[in-house]
Amino acid sequence: MLDFSAFQCFFQIRVNDVEIFSFNVEGQTSIDIPINQGILESGECTVEVKVFPLQ
């Protein structure tokens, strides 16, 4: 699980270069995001969060 808070932005969450979640937040949000679906094989994993201005 990834505990995430955002305010007026667009964000993407990727695990091993696979986008598992993206959301355009016009207000404020605080969510728990399961990242298990992005883990496709055993071994080391990379979790990346990119934040952009609103679309």
Short mmCIF file of N, CA, C and O in Angstrom, two decimals:
data_model
loop_
_atom_site.label_atom_id
_atom_site.label_comp_id
_atom_site.label_asym_id
_atom_site.label_seq_id
_atom_site.Cartn_x
_atom_site.Cartn_y
_atom_site.Cartn_z
N MET A 1 0.84 -1.18 0.00
CA MET A 1 0.00 0.00 0.00
C MET A 1 0.89 1.24 0.00
O MET A 1 1.91 1.29 0.66
N LEU A 2 0.43 2.24 -0.74
CA LEU A 2 1.11 3.52 -0.79
C LEU A 2 0.13 4.55 -0.23
O LEU A 2 -0.96 4.72 -0.76
N ASP A 3 0.51 5.20 0.86
CA ASP A 3 -0.31 6.25 1.48
C ASP A 3 0.06 7.56 0.81
O ASP A 3 1.22 7.96 0.85
N PHE A 4 -0.91 8.22 0.18
CA PHE A 4 -0.60 9.35 -0.69
C PHE A 4 -1.60 10.47 -0.47
O PHE A 4 -2.80 10.24 -0.37
N SER A 5 -1.09 11.70 -0.40
CA SER A 5 -1.93 12.90 -0.31
C SER A 5 -1.55 13.83 -1.45
O SER A 5 -0.38 13.95 -1.79
N ALA A 6 -2.56 14.50 -2.03
CA ALA A 6 -2.31 15.41 -3.15
C ALA A 6 -3.27 16.59 -3.07
O ALA A 6 -4.38 16.46 -2.56
N PHE A 7 -2.82 17.71 -3.63
CA PHE A 7 -3.64 18.92 -3.65
C PHE A 7 -3.46 19.63 -4.99
O PHE A 7 -2.34 20.01 -5.34
N GLN A 8 -4.52 19.76 -5.75
CA GLN A 8 -4.56 20.45 -7.03
C GLN A 8 -3.39 20.11 -7.94
O GLN A 8 -2.54 20.95 -8.25
N CYS A 9 -3.34 18.86 -8.37
CA CYS A 9 -2.29 18.42 -9.28
C CYS A 9 -2.75 17.18 -10.04
O CYS A 9 -3.80 16.62 -9.76
N PHE A 10 -1.97 16.80 -11.02
CA PHE A 10 -2.14 15.53 -11.73
C PHE A 10 -0.97 14.66 -11.34
O PHE A 10 0.17 15.10 -11.37
N PHE A 11 -1.23 13.42 -10.92
CA PHE A 11 -0.12 12.56 -10.54
C PHE A 11 -0.26 11.18 -11.15
O PHE A 11 -1.36 10.73 -11.47
N GLN A 12 0.88 10.55 -11.34
CA GLN A 12 0.96 9.19 -11.86
C GLN A 12 1.80 8.36 -10.89
O GLN A 12 2.80 8.85 -10.38
N ILE A 13 1.38 7.13 -10.67
CA ILE A 13 2.16 6.20 -9.86
C ILE A 13 2.50 5.01 -10.74
O ILE A 13 1.63 4.42 -11.37
N ARG A 14 3.80 4.70 -10.78
CA ARG A 14 4.29 3.60 -11.61
C ARG A 14 5.10 2.62 -10.74
O ARG A 14 5.81 3.05 -9.84
N VAL A 15 4.97 1.35 -11.04
CA VAL A 15 5.79 0.31 -10.43
C VAL A 15 6.50 -0.40 -11.56
O VAL A 15 5.84 -0.93 -12.47
N ASN A 16 7.82 -0.39 -11.53
CA ASN A 16 8.63 -1.02 -12.59
C ASN A 16 8.20 -0.52 -13.97
O ASN A 16 8.02 -1.30 -14.90
N ASP A 17 8.00 0.78 -14.13
CA ASP A 17 7.61 1.43 -15.39
C ASP A 17 6.23 1.03 -15.89
O ASP A 17 5.91 1.24 -17.05
N VAL A 18 5.39 0.46 -15.04
CA VAL A 18 4.01 0.14 -15.39
C VAL A 18 3.11 1.10 -14.61
O VAL A 18 3.14 1.11 -13.37
N GLU A 19 2.33 1.92 -15.34
CA GLU A 19 1.44 2.85 -14.66
C GLU A 19 0.30 2.08 -14.01
O GLU A 19 -0.42 1.33 -14.67
N ILE A 20 0.16 2.25 -12.70
CA ILE A 20 -0.91 1.56 -11.99
C ILE A 20 -2.01 2.49 -11.54
O ILE A 20 -3.11 2.05 -11.22
N PHE A 21 -1.72 3.80 -11.53
CA PHE A 21 -2.74 4.75 -11.08
C PHE A 21 -2.37 6.14 -11.55
O PHE A 21 -1.20 6.52 -11.51
N SER A 22 -3.36 6.89 -12.02
CA SER A 22 -3.16 8.31 -12.31
C SER A 22 -4.47 9.02 -11.97
O SER A 22 -5.55 8.44 -12.07
N PHE A 23 -4.34 10.26 -11.56
CA PHE A 23 -5.52 10.98 -11.08
C PHE A 23 -5.29 12.47 -11.21
O PHE A 23 -4.21 12.97 -10.92
N ASN A 24 -6.31 13.18 -11.66
CA ASN A 24 -6.30 14.63 -11.76
C ASN A 24 -7.07 15.16 -10.55
O ASN A 24 -8.30 15.00 -10.48
N VAL A 25 -6.40 15.74 -9.58
CA VAL A 25 -7.00 16.18 -8.33
C VAL A 25 -7.27 17.68 -8.41
O VAL A 25 -6.34 18.47 -8.47
N GLU A 26 -8.55 18.07 -8.42
CA GLU A 26 -8.89 19.49 -8.48
C GLU A 26 -9.02 20.09 -7.08
O GLU A 26 -9.01 21.30 -6.93
N GLY A 27 -9.14 19.26 -6.08
CA GLY A 27 -9.21 19.72 -4.69
C GLY A 27 -8.08 19.08 -3.91
O GLY A 27 -6.93 19.16 -4.30
N GLN A 28 -8.44 18.42 -2.84
CA GLN A 28 -7.45 17.72 -2.02
C GLN A 28 -7.91 16.30 -1.80
O GLN A 28 -9.11 16.04 -1.67
N THR A 29 -6.97 15.37 -1.78
CA THR A 29 -7.30 13.98 -1.52
C THR A 29 -6.20 13.32 -0.71
O THR A 29 -5.05 13.73 -0.75
N SER A 30 -6.58 12.32 0.04
CA SER A 30 -5.64 11.49 0.79
C SER A 30 -6.14 10.06 0.64
O SER A 30 -7.25 9.74 1.08
N ILE A 31 -5.35 9.20 -0.01
CA ILE A 31 -5.79 7.85 -0.32
C ILE A 31 -4.69 6.84 -0.06
O ILE A 31 -3.51 7.17 -0.02
N ASP A 32 -5.10 5.59 0.11
CA ASP A 32 -4.19 4.44 0.17
C ASP A 32 -4.34 3.71 -1.15
O ASP A 32 -5.44 3.32 -1.54
N ILE A 33 -3.23 3.52 -1.85
CA ILE A 33 -3.25 2.91 -3.18
C ILE A 33 -2.52 1.57 -3.13
O ILE A 33 -1.33 1.53 -2.78
N PRO A 34 -3.20 0.47 -3.47
CA PRO A 34 -2.50 -0.82 -3.53
C PRO A 34 -1.60 -0.85 -4.76
O PRO A 34 -2.01 -0.45 -5.85
N ILE A 35 -0.37 -1.27 -4.58
CA ILE A 35 0.57 -1.31 -5.71
C ILE A 35 0.90 -2.74 -6.13
O ILE A 35 1.71 -2.95 -7.02
N ASN A 36 0.23 -3.73 -5.56
CA ASN A 36 0.52 -5.13 -5.87
C ASN A 36 0.35 -5.46 -7.35
O ASN A 36 1.10 -6.28 -7.89
N GLN A 37 -0.64 -4.86 -8.02
CA GLN A 37 -0.89 -5.20 -9.42
C GLN A 37 0.25 -4.77 -10.34
O GLN A 37 0.35 -5.24 -11.46
N GLY A 38 1.13 -3.88 -9.87
CA GLY A 38 2.28 -3.48 -10.67
C GLY A 38 3.49 -4.35 -10.46
O GLY A 38 4.47 -4.24 -11.19
N ILE A 39 3.45 -5.25 -9.50
CA ILE A 39 4.57 -6.15 -9.23
C ILE A 39 4.33 -7.43 -10.01
O ILE A 39 3.53 -8.28 -9.62
N LEU A 40 5.00 -7.55 -11.15
CA LEU A 40 4.75 -8.66 -12.06
C LEU A 40 5.74 -9.81 -11.90
O LEU A 40 5.54 -10.88 -12.46
N GLU A 41 6.84 -9.59 -11.16
CA GLU A 41 7.83 -10.65 -10.96
C GLU A 41 8.54 -10.41 -9.63
O GLU A 41 8.48 -9.32 -9.07
N SER A 42 9.18 -11.43 -9.14
CA SER A 42 9.90 -11.30 -7.87
C SER A 42 11.20 -10.54 -8.09
O SER A 42 11.69 -10.41 -9.21
N GLY A 43 11.74 -10.00 -7.02
CA GLY A 43 12.99 -9.26 -7.11
C GLY A 43 12.79 -7.80 -6.73
O GLY A 43 11.76 -7.41 -6.18
N GLU A 44 13.78 -6.99 -7.04
CA GLU A 44 13.75 -5.57 -6.69
C GLU A 44 12.71 -4.83 -7.53
O GLU A 44 12.57 -5.07 -8.72
N CYS A 45 11.97 -3.94 -6.88
CA CYS A 45 10.94 -3.15 -7.56
C CYS A 45 11.25 -1.67 -7.41
O CYS A 45 11.82 -1.23 -6.43
N THR A 46 10.83 -0.90 -8.42
CA THR A 46 10.98 0.55 -8.40
C THR A 46 9.59 1.17 -8.36
O THR A 46 8.75 0.86 -9.21
N VAL A 47 9.34 2.04 -7.38
CA VAL A 47 8.09 2.77 -7.28
C VAL A 47 8.40 4.23 -7.61
O VAL A 47 9.30 4.83 -7.03
N GLU A 48 7.64 4.79 -8.57
CA GLU A 48 7.89 6.15 -9.03
C GLU A 48 6.58 6.93 -8.98
O GLU A 48 5.55 6.46 -9.45
N VAL A 49 6.63 8.14 -8.41
CA VAL A 49 5.48 9.04 -8.37
C VAL A 49 5.88 10.30 -9.11
O VAL A 49 6.88 10.93 -8.78
N LYS A 50 5.10 10.65 -10.13
CA LYS A 50 5.33 11.88 -10.89
C LYS A 50 4.15 12.82 -10.64
O LYS A 50 3.00 12.40 -10.70
N VAL A 51 4.46 14.08 -10.37
CA VAL A 51 3.45 15.09 -10.08
C VAL A 51 3.56 16.20 -11.12
O VAL A 51 4.65 16.70 -11.37
N PHE A 52 2.41 16.56 -11.72
CA PHE A 52 2.35 17.57 -12.76
C PHE A 52 1.28 18.61 -12.42
O PHE A 52 0.40 18.33 -11.59
N PRO A 53 1.27 19.76 -13.09
CA PRO A 53 0.17 20.71 -12.92
C PRO A 53 -1.14 20.09 -13.41
O PRO A 53 -1.13 19.13 -14.18
N LEU A 54 -2.26 20.65 -13.00
CA LEU A 54 -3.57 20.17 -13.45
C LEU A 54 -3.65 20.17 -14.96
O LEU A 54 -3.12 21.05 -15.62
N GLN A 55 -4.33 19.16 -15.52
CA GLN A 55 -4.49 19.09 -16.97
C GLN A 55 -5.68 19.94 -17.38
O GLN A 55 -6.63 20.04 -16.71
#
